[in-house]
Amino acid sequence: MHPADVDGFELIGHSDLNGFGDGMQVMPLEDALYVAHFGPSGKGTSILDISDSTSPRVVRQWEAPPGSHTHKVQVADGLLLVNHELFRSEGPAPVGFAIYDLSDRFDPKRIGFFDTGGRGVHRIVYEGGPYAYVSAVPPGYTGRIWMIVDVSDPTDPKEVGRWWWPGMWTEGGETPDWPESEERIVHHAMVHNDRAYVGFWDSGMVILDISDLSQPRTISRLTWEEGGHTHTCLPMPDRDLVVVTDEAITDGCDGPRHMVRVVDVSDENQPFVRSICPVPEGDFCDRGLRFGAHCLHENRPGSYRSQEVVFVTYFNAGLRVFDIADPDNPTEIAHWIPECPPGQVACQINDVFVDADHTVYVTDRVNGGVYILRPTPDLSKRMAEAAWTEEVKA
């Protein structure tokens, strides 16, 4: 068992999700907190009352449909979107994403479903407005592609456009021309104005022009010699930067992967890696389970937003906070590793959300559930200094 290791945070609340602690994506709405489950527990989505953040209380807990998991949640414009993806099975199970009305935020009512077929939706980005952006494996493709869905009528969502790398659409007669060892699959994309920044797994980052939503167009692709599994590409638009994480997918250390990169996109046709954030020091390679980067706090409208302070989940190295005010020399300014949860050899801090009031929510994907953190005054001061107040969303 590993003790807590804390610099810059105070733990103020925790829930083991009624003993089903395989927490994944987490998102608050006022005094409600929505937590998706990884899947092994059989649970799908938990809804917690966080009116007292020191004592979060589960008020509703949905099962995942057999053969699938619903491990992602998105909350905006009075809607809750939940993915449905086959999980350790070949189905049958509902695949796509469900849409819920949040008139009663503790008792959501399902009002729509977008059916992708195939293996379903892995991740959704929905920040309000008419469009949701999803990664999914519809029939006929070699892996996950990117889809744009109109949810302006949430009872009847409709596809607007899709993007894939040439060679992925085998049902359409395309032939993959990349090495068999390489997976070209979309993890998800972050959107700013008419650009989308795609995490493309073994194939790095792709920048898309989405000025015509029906026909996204590839602008450029950036890969790295170290390889990796590119997860999140978060634009810092005023600075011509994108912060990119590669997800660690195996236990221990398997080479110089799983980095947090600062990418310069001042020329979007020729992006380049400007720097790499410091790798946490310690015995993490030997602690067991995964060690490496995973998710970023994604600067959603209404949340804490910064183009200088970056929150990253790092599996058994917990939550790490980097300051990229100098993009050539990023520094770590805080971290938080919980005491090892019962029944596992190391923590596995998976997802993070930072609220506008600086409250931080993180999950553990194995047994730890959800944790609520408060930054120390020094960290909170730096966060305030580095806050991004622009709220325009195209």
PDB file of C-alpha atoms in Angstrom, residues 134-375:
ATOM      1  CA  VAL A 134     -18.190  11.433 -31.038  1.00  0.00           C
ATOM      2  CA  SER A 135     -15.680   8.702 -31.764  1.00  0.00           C
ATOM      3  CA  ALA A 136     -17.349   5.479 -32.809  1.00  0.00           C
ATOM      4  CA  VAL A 137     -16.923   2.251 -34.764  1.00  0.00           C
ATOM      5  CA  PRO A 138     -19.861   2.075 -37.163  1.00  0.00           C
ATOM      6  CA  PRO A 139     -20.143  -0.959 -39.446  1.00  0.00           C
ATOM      7  CA  GLY A 140     -17.626  -1.237 -42.252  1.00  0.00           C
ATOM      8  CA  TYR A 141     -14.628   0.524 -40.692  1.00  0.00           C
ATOM      9  CA  THR A 142     -11.368  -0.841 -39.317  1.00  0.00           C
ATOM     10  CA  GLY A 143     -11.619   1.228 -36.121  1.00  0.00           C
ATOM     11  CA  ARG A 144     -13.063   4.314 -34.495  1.00  0.00           C
ATOM     12  CA  ILE A 145     -13.857   7.248 -36.767  1.00  0.00           C
ATOM     13  CA  TRP A 146     -15.023  10.782 -35.887  1.00  0.00           C
ATOM     14  CA  MET A 147     -18.685  11.738 -36.269  1.00  0.00           C
ATOM     15  CA  ILE A 148     -20.578  15.022 -35.946  1.00  0.00           C
ATOM     16  CA  VAL A 149     -24.160  14.673 -34.694  1.00  0.00           C
ATOM     17  CA  ASP A 150     -26.874  17.325 -34.656  1.00  0.00           C
ATOM     18  CA  VAL A 151     -28.641  17.194 -31.277  1.00  0.00           C
ATOM     19  CA  SER A 152     -30.627  20.417 -31.679  1.00  0.00           C
ATOM     20  CA  ASP A 153     -33.674  18.152 -31.492  1.00  0.00           C
ATOM     21  CA  PRO A 154     -32.478  15.840 -28.729  1.00  0.00           C
ATOM     22  CA  THR A 155     -35.378  13.457 -29.349  1.00  0.00           C
ATOM     23  CA  ASP A 156     -34.158  12.851 -32.898  1.00  0.00           C
ATOM     24  CA  PRO A 157     -30.356  13.244 -33.233  1.00  0.00           C
ATOM     25  CA  LYS A 158     -28.988  13.069 -36.773  1.00  0.00           C
ATOM     26  CA  GLU A 159     -25.529  12.623 -38.261  1.00  0.00           C
ATOM     27  CA  VAL A 160     -24.130  15.707 -39.994  1.00  0.00           C
ATOM     28  CA  GLY A 161     -20.705  14.505 -41.088  1.00  0.00           C
ATOM     29  CA  ARG A 162     -17.896  12.045 -40.461  1.00  0.00           C
ATOM     30  CA  TRP A 163     -14.132  11.823 -40.908  1.00  0.00           C
ATOM     31  CA  TRP A 164     -11.784   8.895 -41.194  1.00  0.00           C
ATOM     32  CA  TRP A 165      -8.288   8.280 -42.498  1.00  0.00           C
ATOM     33  CA  PRO A 166      -8.207   6.868 -46.042  1.00  0.00           C
ATOM     34  CA  GLY A 167      -7.981   3.102 -45.806  1.00  0.00           C
ATOM     35  CA  MET A 168     -10.256   2.754 -42.767  1.00  0.00           C
ATOM     36  CA  TRP A 169     -13.486   2.300 -44.726  1.00  0.00           C
ATOM     37  CA  THR A 170     -13.003  -1.266 -45.913  1.00  0.00           C
ATOM     38  CA  GLU A 171     -16.689  -1.739 -46.680  1.00  0.00           C
ATOM     39  CA  GLY A 172     -16.315   1.117 -49.166  1.00  0.00           C
ATOM     40  CA  GLY A 173     -13.436  -0.644 -50.913  1.00  0.00           C
ATOM     41  CA  GLU A 174     -10.560   1.119 -49.132  1.00  0.00           C
ATOM     42  CA  THR A 175      -7.409  -0.800 -48.204  1.00  0.00           C
ATOM     43  CA  PRO A 176      -5.277   0.024 -45.143  1.00  0.00           C
ATOM     44  CA  ASP A 177      -1.756   1.044 -46.191  1.00  0.00           C
ATOM     45  CA  TRP A 178      -0.203   1.378 -42.749  1.00  0.00           C
ATOM     46  CA  PRO A 179       1.813  -1.224 -40.798  1.00  0.00           C
ATOM     47  CA  GLU A 180      -0.196  -3.986 -39.118  1.00  0.00           C
ATOM     48  CA  SER A 181       1.399  -2.976 -35.827  1.00  0.00           C
ATOM     49  CA  GLU A 182      -0.226   0.456 -36.026  1.00  0.00           C
ATOM     50  CA  GLU A 183      -3.793   1.248 -35.022  1.00  0.00           C
ATOM     51  CA  ARG A 184      -5.372   4.209 -36.769  1.00  0.00           C
ATOM     52  CA  ILE A 185      -8.328   4.961 -34.551  1.00  0.00           C
ATOM     53  CA  VAL A 186      -9.849   8.180 -33.268  1.00  0.00           C
ATOM     54  CA  HIS A 187      -9.902   8.673 -29.540  1.00  0.00           C
ATOM     55  CA  HIS A 188     -11.718  12.002 -29.581  1.00  0.00           C
ATOM     56  CA  ALA A 189     -11.339  15.544 -30.859  1.00  0.00           C
ATOM     57  CA  MET A 190     -11.463  18.940 -29.201  1.00  0.00           C
ATOM     58  CA  VAL A 191     -13.087  21.671 -31.287  1.00  0.00           C
ATOM     59  CA  HIS A 192     -12.389  25.394 -31.425  1.00  0.00           C
ATOM     60  CA  ASN A 193     -14.187  27.500 -34.022  1.00  0.00           C
ATOM     61  CA  ASP A 194     -13.736  25.736 -37.382  1.00  0.00           C
ATOM     62  CA  ARG A 195     -10.865  23.501 -36.310  1.00  0.00           C
ATOM     63  CA  ALA A 196     -10.871  20.070 -34.688  1.00  0.00           C
ATOM     64  CA  TYR A 197      -7.811  18.573 -32.983  1.00  0.00           C
ATOM     65  CA  VAL A 198      -7.988  14.784 -33.149  1.00  0.00           C
ATOM     66  CA  GLY A 199      -6.204  12.322 -30.900  1.00  0.00           C
ATOM     67  CA  PHE A 200      -5.456   9.587 -33.438  1.00  0.00           C
ATOM     68  CA  TRP A 201      -3.970   6.889 -31.185  1.00  0.00           C
ATOM     69  CA  ASP A 202      -0.918   5.267 -32.821  1.00  0.00           C
ATOM     70  CA  SER A 203      -0.936   8.009 -35.417  1.00  0.00           C
ATOM     71  CA  GLY A 204      -0.459  11.153 -33.332  1.00  0.00           C
ATOM     72  CA  MET A 205      -2.509  14.327 -33.752  1.00  0.00           C
ATOM     73  CA  VAL A 206      -4.602  15.315 -36.753  1.00  0.00           C
ATOM     74  CA  ILE A 207      -5.840  18.862 -37.400  1.00  0.00           C
ATOM     75  CA  LEU A 208      -9.118  19.133 -39.313  1.00  0.00           C
ATOM     76  CA  ASP A 209     -10.854  22.000 -41.063  1.00  0.00           C
ATOM     77  CA  ILE A 210     -14.543  21.692 -40.138  1.00  0.00           C
ATOM     78  CA  SER A 211     -15.802  24.885 -41.746  1.00  0.00           C
ATOM     79  CA  ASP A 212     -18.019  22.499 -43.743  1.00  0.00           C
ATOM     80  CA  LEU A 213     -19.328  20.120 -41.088  1.00  0.00           C
ATOM     81  CA  SER A 214     -20.560  17.702 -43.720  1.00  0.00           C
ATOM     82  CA  GLN A 215     -17.053  17.245 -45.113  1.00  0.00           C
ATOM     83  CA  PRO A 216     -14.249  17.628 -42.556  1.00  0.00           C
ATOM     84  CA  ARG A 217     -10.913  18.110 -44.311  1.00  0.00           C
ATOM     85  CA  THR A 218      -7.476  17.007 -43.107  1.00  0.00           C
ATOM     86  CA  ILE A 219      -4.998  19.869 -42.730  1.00  0.00           C
ATOM     87  CA  SER A 220      -2.033  18.050 -41.190  1.00  0.00           C
ATOM     88  CA  ARG A 221      -0.903  15.140 -39.050  1.00  0.00           C
ATOM     89  CA  LEU A 222       1.901  15.134 -36.480  1.00  0.00           C
ATOM     90  CA  THR A 223       3.498  11.969 -35.135  1.00  0.00           C
ATOM     91  CA  TRP A 224       6.373  11.333 -32.752  1.00  0.00           C
ATOM     92  CA  GLU A 225       9.264   8.911 -32.935  1.00  0.00           C
ATOM     93  CA  GLU A 226       8.495   7.577 -29.455  1.00  0.00           C
ATOM     94  CA  GLY A 227       5.132   6.252 -30.603  1.00  0.00           C
ATOM     95  CA  GLY A 228       2.267   6.333 -28.166  1.00  0.00           C
ATOM     96  CA  HIS A 229      -1.491   6.254 -27.933  1.00  0.00           C
ATOM     97  CA  THR A 230      -2.624   9.814 -28.520  1.00  0.00           C
ATOM     98  CA  HIS A 231      -5.635  10.599 -26.343  1.00  0.00           C
ATOM     99  CA  THR A 232      -6.406  14.307 -25.870  1.00  0.00           C
ATOM    100  CA  CYS A 233      -5.389  17.274 -28.032  1.00  0.00           C
ATOM    101  CA  LEU A 234      -6.390  20.423 -26.153  1.00  0.00           C
ATOM    102  CA  PRO A 235      -6.061  23.711 -28.065  1.00  0.00           C
ATOM    103  CA  MET A 236      -4.782  26.855 -26.391  1.00  0.00           C
ATOM    104  CA  PRO A 237      -6.034  29.055 -29.229  1.00  0.00           C
ATOM    105  CA  ASP A 238      -4.733  32.443 -28.139  1.00  0.00           C
ATOM    106  CA  ARG A 239      -1.243  30.995 -27.893  1.00  0.00           C
ATOM    107  CA  ASP A 240      -1.140  28.817 -31.039  1.00  0.00           C
ATOM    108  CA  LEU A 241      -0.478  25.803 -28.828  1.00  0.00           C
ATOM    109  CA  VAL A 242      -2.060  22.391 -28.349  1.00  0.00           C
ATOM    110  CA  VAL A 243      -1.375  20.274 -25.258  1.00  0.00           C
ATOM    111  CA  VAL A 244      -1.376  16.591 -26.188  1.00  0.00           C
ATOM    112  CA  THR A 245      -1.468  13.502 -23.984  1.00  0.00           C
ATOM    113  CA  ASP A 246      -0.630   9.929 -24.913  1.00  0.00           C
ATOM    114  CA  GLU A 247      -2.467   7.342 -22.827  1.00  0.00           C
ATOM    115  CA  ALA A 248      -0.527   4.655 -20.981  1.00  0.00           C
ATOM    116  CA  ILE A 249      -2.283   1.383 -21.820  1.00  0.00           C
ATOM    117  CA  THR A 250      -0.056  -1.234 -20.171  1.00  0.00           C
ATOM    118  CA  ASP A 251       1.174  -1.757 -16.640  1.00  0.00           C
ATOM    119  CA  GLY A 252       4.591  -0.506 -15.590  1.00  0.00           C
ATOM    120  CA  CYS A 253       6.836   1.220 -18.116  1.00  0.00           C
ATOM    121  CA  ASP A 254       7.151   0.178 -21.735  1.00  0.00           C
ATOM    122  CA  GLY A 255       9.520   2.785 -23.107  1.00  0.00           C
ATOM    123  CA  PRO A 256       9.516   6.566 -23.613  1.00  0.00           C
ATOM    124  CA  ARG A 257       5.798   6.973 -24.205  1.00  0.00           C
ATOM    125  CA  HIS A 258       2.775   8.410 -22.399  1.00  0.00           C
ATOM    126  CA  MET A 259       4.064  11.961 -22.584  1.00  0.00           C
ATOM    127  CA  VAL A 260       2.393  15.337 -22.156  1.00  0.00           C
ATOM    128  CA  ARG A 261       3.551  17.361 -25.158  1.00  0.00           C
ATOM    129  CA  VAL A 262       3.258  21.067 -25.901  1.00  0.00           C
ATOM    130  CA  VAL A 263       2.736  21.402 -29.661  1.00  0.00           C
ATOM    131  CA  ASP A 264       3.210  24.599 -31.649  1.00  0.00           C
ATOM    132  CA  VAL A 265       0.479  25.114 -34.275  1.00  0.00           C
ATOM    133  CA  SER A 266       1.357  28.655 -35.356  1.00  0.00           C
ATOM    134  CA  ASP A 267       1.696  27.071 -38.809  1.00  0.00           C
ATOM    135  CA  GLU A 268      -1.068  24.474 -38.711  1.00  0.00           C
ATOM    136  CA  ASN A 269       0.286  22.864 -41.861  1.00  0.00           C
ATOM    137  CA  GLN A 270       3.557  22.107 -40.063  1.00  0.00           C
ATOM    138  CA  PRO A 271       2.918  21.643 -36.335  1.00  0.00           C
ATOM    139  CA  PHE A 272       5.870  20.607 -34.186  1.00  0.00           C
ATOM    140  CA  VAL A 273       6.554  19.505 -30.631  1.00  0.00           C
ATOM    141  CA  ARG A 274       7.882  22.458 -28.705  1.00  0.00           C
ATOM    142  CA  SER A 275       8.461  20.785 -25.345  1.00  0.00           C
ATOM    143  CA  ILE A 276       7.534  17.834 -23.145  1.00  0.00           C
ATOM    144  CA  CYS A 277       6.190  18.273 -19.625  1.00  0.00           C
ATOM    145  CA  PRO A 278       8.318  16.770 -16.835  1.00  0.00           C
ATOM    146  CA  VAL A 279       7.725  13.079 -16.194  1.00  0.00           C
ATOM    147  CA  PRO A 280       6.878  12.457 -12.505  1.00  0.00           C
ATOM    148  CA  GLU A 281       9.859  11.154 -10.565  1.00  0.00           C
ATOM    149  CA  GLY A 282       9.557   8.180  -8.230  1.00  0.00           C
ATOM    150  CA  ASP A 283       9.092   4.428  -8.195  1.00  0.00           C
ATOM    151  CA  PHE A 284       5.981   4.561 -10.390  1.00  0.00           C
ATOM    152  CA  CYS A 285       7.294   2.039 -12.928  1.00  0.00           C
ATOM    153  CA  ASP A 286       7.429  -0.528 -10.125  1.00  0.00           C
ATOM    154  CA  ARG A 287       4.230   0.299  -8.221  1.00  0.00           C
ATOM    155  CA  GLY A 288       2.028  -1.802 -10.459  1.00  0.00           C
ATOM    156  CA  LEU A 289      -0.846  -1.044 -12.822  1.00  0.00           C
ATOM    157  CA  ARG A 290      -0.572   1.844 -15.286  1.00  0.00           C
ATOM    158  CA  PHE A 291       1.927   4.691 -15.095  1.00  0.00           C
ATOM    159  CA  GLY A 292       1.701   7.515 -17.596  1.00  0.00           C
ATOM    160  CA  ALA A 293      -0.467  10.326 -18.861  1.00  0.00           C
ATOM    161  CA  HIS A 294      -4.151   9.970 -19.648  1.00  0.00           C
ATOM    162  CA  CYS A 295      -6.765  12.747 -19.522  1.00  0.00           C
ATOM    163  CA  LEU A 296      -6.689  16.525 -19.413  1.00  0.00           C
ATOM    164  CA  HIS A 297      -9.174  18.917 -17.907  1.00  0.00           C
ATOM    165  CA  GLU A 298     -10.678  20.158 -21.169  1.00  0.00           C
ATOM    166  CA  ASN A 299     -11.403  23.880 -20.588  1.00  0.00           C
ATOM    167  CA  ARG A 300     -15.147  23.479 -21.033  1.00  0.00           C
ATOM    168  CA  PRO A 301     -17.270  26.653 -20.995  1.00  0.00           C
ATOM    169  CA  GLY A 302     -18.478  27.221 -17.446  1.00  0.00           C
ATOM    170  CA  SER A 303     -15.583  25.301 -15.896  1.00  0.00           C
ATOM    171  CA  TYR A 304     -12.163  26.572 -14.844  1.00  0.00           C
ATOM    172  CA  ARG A 305     -10.348  27.508 -18.047  1.00  0.00           C
ATOM    173  CA  SER A 306      -6.698  28.298 -18.563  1.00  0.00           C
ATOM    174  CA  GLN A 307      -4.190  28.413 -21.378  1.00  0.00           C
ATOM    175  CA  GLU A 308      -1.290  28.196 -18.929  1.00  0.00           C
ATOM    176  CA  VAL A 309      -2.250  25.816 -16.100  1.00  0.00           C
ATOM    177  CA  VAL A 310      -2.908  22.243 -17.232  1.00  0.00           C
ATOM    178  CA  PHE A 311      -4.427  19.433 -15.129  1.00  0.00           C
ATOM    179  CA  VAL A 312      -3.424  15.886 -16.161  1.00  0.00           C
ATOM    180  CA  THR A 313      -4.361  12.480 -14.766  1.00  0.00           C
ATOM    181  CA  TYR A 314      -1.367  10.182 -14.577  1.00  0.00           C
ATOM    182  CA  PHE A 315      -2.747   6.834 -13.333  1.00  0.00           C
ATOM    183  CA  ASN A 316      -0.518   5.588 -10.470  1.00  0.00           C
ATOM    184  CA  ALA A 317       1.236   8.970 -10.334  1.00  0.00           C
ATOM    185  CA  GLY A 318      -2.108  10.582  -9.528  1.00  0.00           C
ATOM    186  CA  LEU A 319      -3.072  14.066 -10.641  1.00  0.00           C
ATOM    187  CA  ARG A 320      -0.337  16.362 -11.941  1.00  0.00           C
ATOM    188  CA  VAL A 321      -0.571  20.108 -12.621  1.00  0.00           C
ATOM    189  CA  PHE A 322       1.760  21.768 -15.122  1.00  0.00           C
ATOM    190  CA  ASP A 323       2.412  25.443 -15.749  1.00  0.00           C
ATOM    191  CA  ILE A 324       3.152  26.107 -19.432  1.00  0.00           C
ATOM    192  CA  ALA A 325       3.388  29.892 -19.248  1.00  0.00           C
ATOM    193  CA  ASP A 326       6.816  29.353 -20.801  1.00  0.00           C
ATOM    194  CA  PRO A 327       5.930  26.782 -23.481  1.00  0.00           C
ATOM    195  CA  ASP A 328       9.571  25.854 -23.932  1.00  0.00           C
ATOM    196  CA  ASN A 329      10.046  25.055 -20.243  1.00  0.00           C
ATOM    197  CA  PRO A 330       6.881  23.623 -18.653  1.00  0.00           C
ATOM    198  CA  THR A 331       7.073  23.006 -14.913  1.00  0.00           C
ATOM    199  CA  GLU A 332       5.096  20.902 -12.481  1.00  0.00           C
ATOM    200  CA  ILE A 333       3.466  23.097  -9.817  1.00  0.00           C
ATOM    201  CA  ALA A 334       1.276  20.619  -7.889  1.00  0.00           C
ATOM    202  CA  HIS A 335       0.338  16.970  -7.609  1.00  0.00           C
ATOM    203  CA  TRP A 336      -2.014  14.732  -5.673  1.00  0.00           C
ATOM    204  CA  ILE A 337      -1.768  10.976  -5.182  1.00  0.00           C
ATOM    205  CA  PRO A 338      -4.319   9.388  -2.838  1.00  0.00           C
ATOM    206  CA  GLU A 339      -3.657   6.652  -0.375  1.00  0.00           C
ATOM    207  CA  CYS A 340      -3.826   3.411  -2.323  1.00  0.00           C
ATOM    208  CA  PRO A 341      -7.494   2.316  -2.479  1.00  0.00           C
ATOM    209  CA  PRO A 342      -8.445  -1.007  -0.891  1.00  0.00           C
ATOM    210  CA  GLY A 343      -8.080  -4.039  -3.111  1.00  0.00           C
ATOM    211  CA  GLN A 344      -5.511  -2.682  -5.571  1.00  0.00           C
ATOM    212  CA  VAL A 345      -1.740  -2.365  -5.646  1.00  0.00           C
ATOM    213  CA  ALA A 346      -1.690   1.289  -6.750  1.00  0.00           C
ATOM    214  CA  CYS A 347      -4.108   4.091  -7.456  1.00  0.00           C
ATOM    215  CA  GLN A 348      -5.302   4.616 -11.014  1.00  0.00           C
ATOM    216  CA  ILE A 349      -6.374   8.249 -11.251  1.00  0.00           C
ATOM    217  CA  ASN A 350      -8.292   8.348 -14.494  1.00  0.00           C
ATOM    218  CA  ASP A 351     -10.372  11.460 -15.184  1.00  0.00           C
ATOM    219  CA  VAL A 352     -10.423  15.060 -13.958  1.00  0.00           C
ATOM    220  CA  PHE A 353     -12.799  18.020 -14.001  1.00  0.00           C
ATOM    221  CA  VAL A 354     -11.935  21.436 -12.555  1.00  0.00           C
ATOM    222  CA  ASP A 355     -14.911  23.623 -11.699  1.00  0.00           C
ATOM    223  CA  ALA A 356     -15.034  27.412 -12.052  1.00  0.00           C
ATOM    224  CA  ASP A 357     -14.638  27.779  -8.282  1.00  0.00           C
ATOM    225  CA  HIS A 358     -11.405  25.696  -8.491  1.00  0.00           C
ATOM    226  CA  THR A 359     -12.971  22.575  -6.948  1.00  0.00           C
ATOM    227  CA  VAL A 360     -11.351  19.518  -8.538  1.00  0.00           C
ATOM    228  CA  TYR A 361     -13.069  16.171  -9.137  1.00  0.00           C
ATOM    229  CA  VAL A 362     -10.990  13.088  -9.982  1.00  0.00           C
ATOM    230  CA  THR A 363     -11.799   9.409 -10.359  1.00  0.00           C
ATOM    231  CA  ASP A 364      -9.988   6.112  -9.855  1.00  0.00           C
ATOM    232  CA  ARG A 365     -10.819   3.505 -12.501  1.00  0.00           C
ATOM    233  CA  VAL A 366     -10.407   0.396 -10.323  1.00  0.00           C
ATOM    234  CA  ASN A 367     -11.955   0.736  -6.849  1.00  0.00           C
ATOM    235  CA  GLY A 368     -11.250   4.226  -5.571  1.00  0.00           C
ATOM    236  CA  GLY A 369     -14.410   5.963  -6.811  1.00  0.00           C
ATOM    237  CA  VAL A 370     -14.496   9.762  -6.897  1.00  0.00           C
ATOM    238  CA  TYR A 371     -12.466  12.303  -4.914  1.00  0.00           C
ATOM    239  CA  ILE A 372     -13.164  16.002  -4.345  1.00  0.00           C
ATOM    240  CA  LEU A 373     -10.142  18.270  -3.903  1.00  0.00           C
ATOM    241  CA  ARG A 374      -9.544  21.900  -3.022  1.00  0.00           C
ATOM    242  CA  PRO A 375      -6.342  23.627  -4.169  1.00  0.00           C
TER     243      PRO A 375
END
